Structure formats: C-alpha cells, structure tokens
PDB file of C-alpha atoms and ligand atoms in Angstrom:
ATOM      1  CA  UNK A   1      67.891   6.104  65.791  1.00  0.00           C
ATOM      2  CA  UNK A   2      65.431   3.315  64.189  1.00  0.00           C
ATOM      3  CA  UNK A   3      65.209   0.016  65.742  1.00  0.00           C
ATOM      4  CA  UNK A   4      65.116  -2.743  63.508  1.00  0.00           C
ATOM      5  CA  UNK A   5      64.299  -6.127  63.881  1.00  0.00           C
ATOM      6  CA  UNK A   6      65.667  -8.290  61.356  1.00  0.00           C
ATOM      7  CA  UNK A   7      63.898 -12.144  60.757  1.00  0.00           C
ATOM      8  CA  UNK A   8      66.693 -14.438  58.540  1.00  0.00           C
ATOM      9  CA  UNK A   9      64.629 -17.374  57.867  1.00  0.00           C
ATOM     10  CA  UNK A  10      67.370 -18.683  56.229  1.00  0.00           C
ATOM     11  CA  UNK A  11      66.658 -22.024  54.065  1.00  0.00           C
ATOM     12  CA  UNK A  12      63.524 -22.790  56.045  1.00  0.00           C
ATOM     13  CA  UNK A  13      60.169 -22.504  55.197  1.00  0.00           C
ATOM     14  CA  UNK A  14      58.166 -23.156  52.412  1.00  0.00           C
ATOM     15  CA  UNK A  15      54.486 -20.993  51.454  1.00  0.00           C
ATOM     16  CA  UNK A  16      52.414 -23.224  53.049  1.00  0.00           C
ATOM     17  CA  UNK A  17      54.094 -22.820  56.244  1.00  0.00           C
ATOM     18  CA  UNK A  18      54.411 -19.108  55.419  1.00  0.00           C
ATOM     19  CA  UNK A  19      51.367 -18.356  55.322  1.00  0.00           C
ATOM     20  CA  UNK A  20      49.961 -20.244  58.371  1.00  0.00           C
ATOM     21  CA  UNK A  21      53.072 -18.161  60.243  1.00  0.00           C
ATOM     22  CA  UNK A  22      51.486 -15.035  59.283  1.00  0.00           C
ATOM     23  CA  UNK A  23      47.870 -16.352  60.358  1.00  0.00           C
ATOM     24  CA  UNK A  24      49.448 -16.252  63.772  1.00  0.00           C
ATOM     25  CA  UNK A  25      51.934 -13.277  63.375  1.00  0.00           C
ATOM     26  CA  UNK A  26      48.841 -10.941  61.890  1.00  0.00           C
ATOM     27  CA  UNK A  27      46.328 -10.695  64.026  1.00  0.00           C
ATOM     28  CA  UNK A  28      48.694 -10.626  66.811  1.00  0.00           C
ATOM     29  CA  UNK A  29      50.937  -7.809  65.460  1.00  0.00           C
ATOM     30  CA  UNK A  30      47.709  -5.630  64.811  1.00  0.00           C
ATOM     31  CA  UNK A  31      46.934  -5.653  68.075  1.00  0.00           C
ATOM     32  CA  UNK A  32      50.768  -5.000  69.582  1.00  0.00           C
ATOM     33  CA  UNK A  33      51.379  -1.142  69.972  1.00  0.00           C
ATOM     34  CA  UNK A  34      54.499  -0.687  68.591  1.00  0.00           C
ATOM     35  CA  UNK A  35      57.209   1.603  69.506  1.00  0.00           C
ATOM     36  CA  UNK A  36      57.263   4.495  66.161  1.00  0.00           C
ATOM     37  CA  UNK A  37      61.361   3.793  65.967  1.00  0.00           C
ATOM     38  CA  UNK A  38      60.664  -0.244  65.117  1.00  0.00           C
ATOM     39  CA  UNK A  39      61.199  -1.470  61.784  1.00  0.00           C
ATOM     40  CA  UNK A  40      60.867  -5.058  60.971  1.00  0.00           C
ATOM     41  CA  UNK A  41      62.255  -7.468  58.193  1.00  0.00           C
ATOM     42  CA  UNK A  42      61.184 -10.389  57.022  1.00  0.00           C
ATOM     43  CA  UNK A  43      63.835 -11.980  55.248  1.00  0.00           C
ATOM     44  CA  UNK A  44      62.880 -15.063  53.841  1.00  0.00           C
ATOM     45  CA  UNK A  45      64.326 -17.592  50.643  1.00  0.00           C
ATOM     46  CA  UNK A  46      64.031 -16.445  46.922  1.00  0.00           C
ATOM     47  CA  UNK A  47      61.031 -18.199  46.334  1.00  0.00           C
ATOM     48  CA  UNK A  48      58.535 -17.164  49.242  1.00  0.00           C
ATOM     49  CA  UNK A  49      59.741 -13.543  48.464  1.00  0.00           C
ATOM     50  CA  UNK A  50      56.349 -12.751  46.288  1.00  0.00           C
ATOM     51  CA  UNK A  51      54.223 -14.858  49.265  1.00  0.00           C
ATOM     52  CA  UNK A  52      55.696 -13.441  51.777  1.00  0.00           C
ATOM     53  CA  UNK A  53      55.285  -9.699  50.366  1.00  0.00           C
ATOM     54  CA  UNK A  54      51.836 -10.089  49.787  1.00  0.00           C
ATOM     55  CA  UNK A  55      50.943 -11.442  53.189  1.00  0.00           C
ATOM     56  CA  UNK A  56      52.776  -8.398  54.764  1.00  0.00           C
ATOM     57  CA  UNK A  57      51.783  -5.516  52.204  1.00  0.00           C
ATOM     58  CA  UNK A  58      49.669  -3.523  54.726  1.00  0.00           C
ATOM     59  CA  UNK A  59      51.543  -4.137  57.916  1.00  0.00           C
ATOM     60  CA  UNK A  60      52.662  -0.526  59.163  1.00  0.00           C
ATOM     61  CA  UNK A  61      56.817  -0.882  60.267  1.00  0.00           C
ATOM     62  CA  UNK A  62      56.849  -3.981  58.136  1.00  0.00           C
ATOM     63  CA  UNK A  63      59.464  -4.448  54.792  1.00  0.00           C
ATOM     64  CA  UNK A  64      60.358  -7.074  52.599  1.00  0.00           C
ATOM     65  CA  UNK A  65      64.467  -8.728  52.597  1.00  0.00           C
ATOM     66  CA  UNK A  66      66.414 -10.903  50.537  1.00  0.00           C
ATOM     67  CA  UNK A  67      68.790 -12.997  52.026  1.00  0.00           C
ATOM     68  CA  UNK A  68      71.755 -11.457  48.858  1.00  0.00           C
ATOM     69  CA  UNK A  69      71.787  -9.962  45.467  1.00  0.00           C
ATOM     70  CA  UNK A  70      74.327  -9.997  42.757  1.00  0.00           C
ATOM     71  CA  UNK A  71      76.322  -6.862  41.713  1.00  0.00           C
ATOM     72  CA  UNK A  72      75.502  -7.701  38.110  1.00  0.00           C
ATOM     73  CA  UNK A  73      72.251  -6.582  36.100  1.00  0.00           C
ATOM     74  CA  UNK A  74      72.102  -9.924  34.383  1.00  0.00           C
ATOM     75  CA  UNK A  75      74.062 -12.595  32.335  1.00  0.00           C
ATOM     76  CA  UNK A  76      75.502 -16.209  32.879  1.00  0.00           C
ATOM     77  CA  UNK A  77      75.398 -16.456  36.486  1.00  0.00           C
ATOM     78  CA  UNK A  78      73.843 -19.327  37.371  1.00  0.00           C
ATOM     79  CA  UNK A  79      71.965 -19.377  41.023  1.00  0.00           C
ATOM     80  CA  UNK A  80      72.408 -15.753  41.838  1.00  0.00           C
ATOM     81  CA  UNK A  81      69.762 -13.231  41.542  1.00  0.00           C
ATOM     82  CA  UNK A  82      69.803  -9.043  40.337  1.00  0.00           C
ATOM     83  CA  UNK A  83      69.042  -6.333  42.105  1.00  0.00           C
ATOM     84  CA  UNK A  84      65.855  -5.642  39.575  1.00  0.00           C
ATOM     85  CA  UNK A  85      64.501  -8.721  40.242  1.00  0.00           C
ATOM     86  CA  UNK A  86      64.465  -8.328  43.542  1.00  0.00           C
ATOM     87  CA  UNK A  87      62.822  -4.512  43.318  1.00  0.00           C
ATOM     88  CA  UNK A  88      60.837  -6.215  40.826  1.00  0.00           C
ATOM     89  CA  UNK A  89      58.835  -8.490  44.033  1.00  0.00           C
ATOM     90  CA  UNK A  90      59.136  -4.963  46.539  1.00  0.00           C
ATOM     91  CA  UNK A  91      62.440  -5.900  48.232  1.00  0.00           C
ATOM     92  CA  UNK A  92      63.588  -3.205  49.933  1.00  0.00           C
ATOM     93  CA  UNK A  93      66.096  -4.313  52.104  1.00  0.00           C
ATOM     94  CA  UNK A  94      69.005  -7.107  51.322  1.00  0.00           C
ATOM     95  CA  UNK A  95      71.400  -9.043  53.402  1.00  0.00           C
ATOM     96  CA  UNK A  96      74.926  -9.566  52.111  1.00  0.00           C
ATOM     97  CA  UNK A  97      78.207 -11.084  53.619  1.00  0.00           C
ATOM     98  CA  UNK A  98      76.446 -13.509  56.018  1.00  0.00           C
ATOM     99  CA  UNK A  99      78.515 -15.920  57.724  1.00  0.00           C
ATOM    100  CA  UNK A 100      77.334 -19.033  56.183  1.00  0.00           C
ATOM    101  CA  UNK A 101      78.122 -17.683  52.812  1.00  0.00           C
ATOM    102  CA  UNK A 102      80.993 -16.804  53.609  1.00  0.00           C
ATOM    103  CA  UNK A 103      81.779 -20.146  55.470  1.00  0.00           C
ATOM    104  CA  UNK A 104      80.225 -22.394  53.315  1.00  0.00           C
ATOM    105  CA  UNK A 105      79.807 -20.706  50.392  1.00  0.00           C
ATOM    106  CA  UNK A 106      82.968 -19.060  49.693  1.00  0.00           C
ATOM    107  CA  UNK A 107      82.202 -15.766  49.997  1.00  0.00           C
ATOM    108  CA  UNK A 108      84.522 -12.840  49.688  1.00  0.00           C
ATOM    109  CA  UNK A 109      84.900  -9.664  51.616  1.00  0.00           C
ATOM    110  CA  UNK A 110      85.131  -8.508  47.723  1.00  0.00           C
ATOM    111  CA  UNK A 111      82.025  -9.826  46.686  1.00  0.00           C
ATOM    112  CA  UNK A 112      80.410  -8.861  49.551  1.00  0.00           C
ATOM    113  CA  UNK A 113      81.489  -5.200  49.073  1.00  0.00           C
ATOM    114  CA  UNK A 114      80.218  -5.204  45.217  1.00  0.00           C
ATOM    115  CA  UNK A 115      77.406  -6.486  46.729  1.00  0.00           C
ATOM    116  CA  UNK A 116      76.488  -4.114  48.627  1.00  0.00           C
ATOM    117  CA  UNK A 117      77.726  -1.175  46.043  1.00  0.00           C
ATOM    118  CA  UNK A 118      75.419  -2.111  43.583  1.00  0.00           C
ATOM    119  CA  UNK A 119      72.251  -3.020  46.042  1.00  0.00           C
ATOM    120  CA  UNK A 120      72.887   0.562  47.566  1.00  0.00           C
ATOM    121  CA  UNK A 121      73.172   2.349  44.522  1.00  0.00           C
ATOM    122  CA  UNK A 122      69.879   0.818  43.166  1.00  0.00           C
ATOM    123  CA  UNK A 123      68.076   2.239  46.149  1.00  0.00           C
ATOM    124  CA  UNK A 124      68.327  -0.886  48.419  1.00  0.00           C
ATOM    125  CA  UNK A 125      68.688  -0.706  52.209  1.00  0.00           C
ATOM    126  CA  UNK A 126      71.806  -3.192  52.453  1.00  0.00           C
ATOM    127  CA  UNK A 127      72.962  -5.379  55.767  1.00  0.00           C
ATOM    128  CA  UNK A 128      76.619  -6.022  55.808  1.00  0.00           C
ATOM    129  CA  UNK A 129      77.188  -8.851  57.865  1.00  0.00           C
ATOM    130  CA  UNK A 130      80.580  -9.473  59.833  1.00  0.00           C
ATOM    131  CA  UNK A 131      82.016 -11.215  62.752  1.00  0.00           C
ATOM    132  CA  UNK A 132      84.774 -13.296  64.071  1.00  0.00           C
ATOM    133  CA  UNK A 133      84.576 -17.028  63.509  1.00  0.00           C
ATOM    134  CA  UNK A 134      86.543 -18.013  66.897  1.00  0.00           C
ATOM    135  CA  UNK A 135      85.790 -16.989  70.524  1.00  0.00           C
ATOM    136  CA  UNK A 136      88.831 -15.448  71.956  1.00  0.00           C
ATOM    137  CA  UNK A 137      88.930 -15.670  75.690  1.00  0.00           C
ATOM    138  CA  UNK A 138      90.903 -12.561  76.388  1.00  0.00           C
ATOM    139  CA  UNK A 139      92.448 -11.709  73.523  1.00  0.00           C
ATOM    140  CA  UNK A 140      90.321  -8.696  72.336  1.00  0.00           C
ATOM    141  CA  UNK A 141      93.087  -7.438  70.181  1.00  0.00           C
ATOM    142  CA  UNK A 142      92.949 -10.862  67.738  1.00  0.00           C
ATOM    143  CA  UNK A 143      89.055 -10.230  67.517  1.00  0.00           C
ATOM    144  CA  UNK A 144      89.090  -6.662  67.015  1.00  0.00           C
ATOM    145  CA  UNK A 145      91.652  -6.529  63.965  1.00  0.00           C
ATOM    146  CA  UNK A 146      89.726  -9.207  62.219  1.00  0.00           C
ATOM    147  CA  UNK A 147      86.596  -6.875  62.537  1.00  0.00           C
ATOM    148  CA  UNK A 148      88.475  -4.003  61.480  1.00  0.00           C
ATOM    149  CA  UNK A 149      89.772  -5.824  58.352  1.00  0.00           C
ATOM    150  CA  UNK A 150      86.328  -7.130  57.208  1.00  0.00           C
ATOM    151  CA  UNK A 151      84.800  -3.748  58.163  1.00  0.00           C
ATOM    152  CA  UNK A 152      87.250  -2.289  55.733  1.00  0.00           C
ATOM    153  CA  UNK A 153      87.468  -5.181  53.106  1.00  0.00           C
ATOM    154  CA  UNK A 154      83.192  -5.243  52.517  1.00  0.00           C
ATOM    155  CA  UNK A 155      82.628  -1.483  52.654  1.00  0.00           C
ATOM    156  CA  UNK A 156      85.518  -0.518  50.087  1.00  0.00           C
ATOM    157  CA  UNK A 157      83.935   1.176  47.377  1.00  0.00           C
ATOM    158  CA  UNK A 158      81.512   2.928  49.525  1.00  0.00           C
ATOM    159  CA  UNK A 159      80.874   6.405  50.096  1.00  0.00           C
ATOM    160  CA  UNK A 160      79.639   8.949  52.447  1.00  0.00           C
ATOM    161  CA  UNK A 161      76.922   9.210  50.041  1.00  0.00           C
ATOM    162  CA  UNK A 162      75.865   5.394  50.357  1.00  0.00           C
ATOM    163  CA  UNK A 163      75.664   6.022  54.280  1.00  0.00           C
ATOM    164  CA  UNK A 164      71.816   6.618  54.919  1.00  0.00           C
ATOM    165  CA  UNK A 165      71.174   3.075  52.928  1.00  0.00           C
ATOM    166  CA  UNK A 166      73.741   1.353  55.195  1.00  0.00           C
ATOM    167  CA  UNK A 167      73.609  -1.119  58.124  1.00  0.00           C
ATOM    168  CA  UNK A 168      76.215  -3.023  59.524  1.00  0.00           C
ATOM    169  CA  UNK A 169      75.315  -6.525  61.518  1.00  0.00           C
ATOM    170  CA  UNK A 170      78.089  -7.609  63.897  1.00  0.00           C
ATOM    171  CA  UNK A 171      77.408 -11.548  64.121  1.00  0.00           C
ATOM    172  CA  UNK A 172      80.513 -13.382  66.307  1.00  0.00           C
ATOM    173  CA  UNK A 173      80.391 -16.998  64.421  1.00  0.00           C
ATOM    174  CA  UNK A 174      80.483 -19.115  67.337  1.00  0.00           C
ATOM    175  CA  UNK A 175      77.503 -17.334  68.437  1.00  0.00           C
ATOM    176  CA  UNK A 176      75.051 -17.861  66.066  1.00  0.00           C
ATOM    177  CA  UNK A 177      73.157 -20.925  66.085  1.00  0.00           C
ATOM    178  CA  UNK A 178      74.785 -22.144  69.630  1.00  0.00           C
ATOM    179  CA  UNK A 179      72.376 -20.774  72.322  1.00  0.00           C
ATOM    180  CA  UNK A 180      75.045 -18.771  73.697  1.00  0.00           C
ATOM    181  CA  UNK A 181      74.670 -14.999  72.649  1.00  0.00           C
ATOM    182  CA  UNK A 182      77.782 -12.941  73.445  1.00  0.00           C
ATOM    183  CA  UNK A 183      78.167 -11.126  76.194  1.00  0.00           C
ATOM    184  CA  UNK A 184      76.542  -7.276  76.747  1.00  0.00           C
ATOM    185  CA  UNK A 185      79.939  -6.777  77.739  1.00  0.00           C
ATOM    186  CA  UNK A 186      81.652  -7.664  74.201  1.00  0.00           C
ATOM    187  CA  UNK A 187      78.437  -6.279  72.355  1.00  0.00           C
ATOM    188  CA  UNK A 188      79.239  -2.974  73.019  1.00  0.00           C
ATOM    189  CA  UNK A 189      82.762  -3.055  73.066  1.00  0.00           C
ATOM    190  CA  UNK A 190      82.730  -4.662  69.405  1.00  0.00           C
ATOM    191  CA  UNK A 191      79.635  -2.007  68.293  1.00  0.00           C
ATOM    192  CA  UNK A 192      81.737   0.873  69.907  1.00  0.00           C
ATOM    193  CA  UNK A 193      84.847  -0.177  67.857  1.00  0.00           C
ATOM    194  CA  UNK A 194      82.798  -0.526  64.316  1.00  0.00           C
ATOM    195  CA  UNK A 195      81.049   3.164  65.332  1.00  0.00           C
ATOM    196  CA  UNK A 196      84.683   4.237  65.331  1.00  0.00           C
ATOM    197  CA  UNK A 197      85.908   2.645  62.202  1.00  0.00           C
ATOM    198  CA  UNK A 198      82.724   3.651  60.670  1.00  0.00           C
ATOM    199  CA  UNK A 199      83.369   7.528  61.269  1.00  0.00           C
ATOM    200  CA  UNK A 200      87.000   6.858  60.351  1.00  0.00           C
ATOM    201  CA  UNK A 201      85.877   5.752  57.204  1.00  0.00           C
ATOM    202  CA  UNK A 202      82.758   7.849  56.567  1.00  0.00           C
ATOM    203  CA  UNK A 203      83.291  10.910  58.877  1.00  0.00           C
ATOM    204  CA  UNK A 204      80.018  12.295  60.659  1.00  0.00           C
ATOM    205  CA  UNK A 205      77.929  10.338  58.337  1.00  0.00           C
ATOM    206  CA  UNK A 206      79.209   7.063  59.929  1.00  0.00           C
ATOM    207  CA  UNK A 207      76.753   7.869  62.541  1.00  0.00           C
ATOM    208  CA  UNK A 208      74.111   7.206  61.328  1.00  0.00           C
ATOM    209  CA  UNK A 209      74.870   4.028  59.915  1.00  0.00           C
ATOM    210  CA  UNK A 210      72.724   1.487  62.561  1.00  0.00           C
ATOM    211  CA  UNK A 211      74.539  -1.768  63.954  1.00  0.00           C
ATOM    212  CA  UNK A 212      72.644  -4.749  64.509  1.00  0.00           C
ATOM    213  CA  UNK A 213      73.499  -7.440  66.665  1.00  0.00           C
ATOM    214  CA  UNK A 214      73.156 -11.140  65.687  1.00  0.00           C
ATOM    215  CA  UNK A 215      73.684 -14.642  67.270  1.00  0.00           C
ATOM    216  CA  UNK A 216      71.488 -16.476  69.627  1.00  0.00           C
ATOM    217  CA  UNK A 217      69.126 -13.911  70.494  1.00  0.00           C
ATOM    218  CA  UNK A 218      65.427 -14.634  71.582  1.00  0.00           C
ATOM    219  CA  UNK A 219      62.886 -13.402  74.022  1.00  0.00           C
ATOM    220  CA  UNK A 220      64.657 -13.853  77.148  1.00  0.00           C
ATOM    221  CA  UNK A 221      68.378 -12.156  76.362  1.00  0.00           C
ATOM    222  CA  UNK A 222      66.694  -9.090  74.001  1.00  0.00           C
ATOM    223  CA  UNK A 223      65.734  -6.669  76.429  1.00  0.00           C
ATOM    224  CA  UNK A 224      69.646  -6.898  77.874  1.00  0.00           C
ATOM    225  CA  UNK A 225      71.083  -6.636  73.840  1.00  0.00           C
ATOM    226  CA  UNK A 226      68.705  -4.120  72.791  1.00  0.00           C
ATOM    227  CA  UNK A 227      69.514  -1.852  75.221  1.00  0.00           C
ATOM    228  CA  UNK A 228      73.358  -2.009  74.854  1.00  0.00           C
ATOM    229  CA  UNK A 229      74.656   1.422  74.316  1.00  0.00           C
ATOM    230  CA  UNK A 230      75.535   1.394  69.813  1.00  0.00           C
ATOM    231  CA  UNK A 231      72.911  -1.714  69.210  1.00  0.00           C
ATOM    232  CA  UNK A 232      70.439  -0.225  66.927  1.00  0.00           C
ATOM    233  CA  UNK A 233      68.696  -3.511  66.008  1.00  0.00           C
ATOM    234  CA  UNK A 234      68.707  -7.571  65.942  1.00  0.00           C
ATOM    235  CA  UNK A 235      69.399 -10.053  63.199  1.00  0.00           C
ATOM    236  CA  UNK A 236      67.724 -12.644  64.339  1.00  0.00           C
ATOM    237  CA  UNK A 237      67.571 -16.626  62.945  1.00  0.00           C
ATOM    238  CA  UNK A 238      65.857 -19.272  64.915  1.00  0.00           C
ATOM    239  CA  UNK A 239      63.776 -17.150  67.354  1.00  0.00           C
ATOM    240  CA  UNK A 240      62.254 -15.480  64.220  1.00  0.00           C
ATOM    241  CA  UNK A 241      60.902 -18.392  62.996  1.00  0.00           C
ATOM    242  CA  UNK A 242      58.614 -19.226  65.691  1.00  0.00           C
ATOM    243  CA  UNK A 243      55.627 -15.875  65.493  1.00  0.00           C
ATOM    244  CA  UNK A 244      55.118 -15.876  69.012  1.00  0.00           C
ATOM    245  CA  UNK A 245      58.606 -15.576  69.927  1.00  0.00           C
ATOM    246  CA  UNK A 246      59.463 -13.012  67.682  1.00  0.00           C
ATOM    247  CA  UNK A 247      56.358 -10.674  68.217  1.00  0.00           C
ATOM    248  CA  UNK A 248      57.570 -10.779  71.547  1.00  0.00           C
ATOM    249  CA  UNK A 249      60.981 -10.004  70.862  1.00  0.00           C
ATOM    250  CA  UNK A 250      59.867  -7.008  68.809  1.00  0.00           C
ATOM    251  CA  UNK A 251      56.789  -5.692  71.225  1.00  0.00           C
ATOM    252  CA  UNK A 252      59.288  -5.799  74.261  1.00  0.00           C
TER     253      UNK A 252
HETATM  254  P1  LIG B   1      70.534 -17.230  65.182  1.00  0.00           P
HETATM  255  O1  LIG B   1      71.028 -16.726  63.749  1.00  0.00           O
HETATM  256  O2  LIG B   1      69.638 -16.165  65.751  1.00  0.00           O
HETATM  257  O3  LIG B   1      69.814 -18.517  64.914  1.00  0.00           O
HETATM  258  O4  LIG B   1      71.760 -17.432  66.022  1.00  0.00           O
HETATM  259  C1  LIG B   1      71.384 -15.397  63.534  1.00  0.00           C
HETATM  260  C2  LIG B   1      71.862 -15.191  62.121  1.00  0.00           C
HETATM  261  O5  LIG B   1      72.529 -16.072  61.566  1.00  0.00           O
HETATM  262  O6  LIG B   1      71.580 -14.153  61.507  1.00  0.00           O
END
C-alpha cells in the first residue's frame, strides 16, 4: 500500500513565499532517498496552484492538490471552481469534505459526496475528509456512529468502480489545529472501523481504498501514526508549512 503524505496549506501562503519554500524544500528533497511507496501532495490555495505546479513539475513522488472542486462543469456559481479547470493547471489529486468547510462553510455530507462523484469520474484522485467534532472520553459508540454516518452520507453515489481513485482522511475535529494528535490507540480503532464500513460498502475493493490520518501531526508524533496498523498516509496542516519539518516528516 502507497504512503502518502498530504501538505493542506490551507489559506496561507502567497507565490512569493511559495517559491522561497521550495528553494528550501528542493534541494533538500533531491538529496532525501525516499522510500518507492511515498507519494506527496502539495495542496495549496486556487491561486498558487499554476506556481506551485511549476516549481514541483520534475520532483519524482511529487503531485499537485486542490483544496475542493465543484460537481458542476460550469455556470453561475460564484467562488467555486470545475473539475476542468483544475486538470486544466495538472491537479491530480483534490480534497473534499474538510472540516472547516464543513464547519464554517456549511458544507454537506451531500455536497461533499457529489463532490467527490464528479472529481472521481473525471480521473481525479479524491480525499474525503471526515471526523468527529467532539472528543468523547469513553464513549466510543457516540464517535463511531457519527463516522459511520458521514462515511456513508459522502461516499453515496460511489461505486466499486470509483475505488482505486479513492482515499478516505479520518480527521477528529478537536484534533486538528490543537497540538494534541489523537491517540495511536483511537487511530487504529477509528481506521479499523472505516476499513470495515469501507468493505461493507465496496466489498474487496474497499481495500484498497488508503486512510489517512489528520490532526496535529509533525515530526515528533509521525513515526508512532505512520506506523499504526490501517494508516496509509498523513494529512497534514501546520507542520507542512514549515519545509524542514515536513521533509522530515516524509524522509522518516
Ligand atoms: P493540522 O491540520 O495538521 O494543522 O492539525 C490538519 C488538517 O486540517 O488537515
């Protein structure tokens, strides 16, 4: 199973700074050996997409993300952006459902799901994000049916044929941002229980679906997450915005 290492930059950043990242990241990555079964993402805002590509373009393990994509081809939507024009600027991988969106933005395990549909069907490696807002001190069974119902609610409409473009990120709430990663311990009992509903839904072809972890990780906790039985890969915000940080996180 691939690795991957996903960067959010989120809303920070601008292609100035991106490009004096990259004067660090570069030369540094070139000389990392890399294991074969990394992949990396660089995720970064709409506009530092066609920057960011450029600066990347012959980095071996390296691909281009958007941080979400509309189901539509085009029309009156104002703010959102179409899968074409993503392809358009070599985005190969998008990020839909995130937390914030859905916190702050409103967004709907239904929008999520056409979301991912149409970025799927268009050839797009899509990251469905989910997670539980609240930590639940002992009460695994509140956690794990709100997992279960978001797992269901933003895959509906998928297939076993959209399976091999999948990836599911499991990304508690109160986790990221805080400094205080979960626990190895609920890691991989939440990543066992989405492997399970995954093959529920999706039979044998739910395996190969990889789950990333995200929320707080950095340099010091990734060799413990990475190595948690089911985590096939990091989403990672802050610690990918310093390039020393995260080449470490990735080279470990
Ligand atoms: P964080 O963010 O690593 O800063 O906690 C993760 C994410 O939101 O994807």
């Amino acid at each position: 199973m691939r690795k991957l290492f996903v960067a959010n930059w989120k809303m920070n950043n601008t292609r100035l700074s991106t490009k004096e990242y990259f004067r660090d990241f570069i030369p540094a990555y070139s000389q990392s050996s890399l294991r074969p079964e990394v992949e990396i993402v660089f995720a970064p805002a709409y506009p530092l997409l066609q920057t960011l590509g450029e600066l990347i373009e012959d980095l071996p393990q390296v691909y281009l993300g958007a941080q979400n994509v509309h189901w539509l081809t085009n029309g009156a939507h104002t703010g959102e952006v179409s899968v074409a024009m993503l392809q358009e600027l070599k985005v190969s991988r998008v990020i839909v459902g995130h937390s914030e969106r859905r916190q702050y933005y409103g967004e709907h395990d239904k929008a999520v799901s056409l979301r991912a549909l149409a970025a799927i069907s268009a050839g797009m490696e899509c990251i469905v994000c989910i997670g539980e807002t609240t930590y639940f001190e002992n009460q695994n069974a509140e956690t794990e049916s709100i997992i279960r119902g978001q797992l269901q609610a933003s895959l509906a409409g998928l297939g076993t044929e959209h399976c091999s473009r999948l990836v599911l990120a499991y990304e508690p709430v109160w986790a990221i941002g805080s400094g205080r990663a979960a626990t190895v311990e609920i890691i991989s009992r939440i990543h066992l229980l989405i492997r399970t509903e995954l093959m529920k839904m999706f039979g044998t072809q739910g395996q190969q679906v990889p789950i990333l972890y995200g929320g707080s990780t950095n340099s010091k906790n990734i060799q413990e997450i990475i190595s948690t039985p089911e985590v096939n890969g990091v989403l990672v915000g802050n610690a990918s915005l310093n390039p020393a940080e995260f080449l470490q996180m990735i080279t470990k």
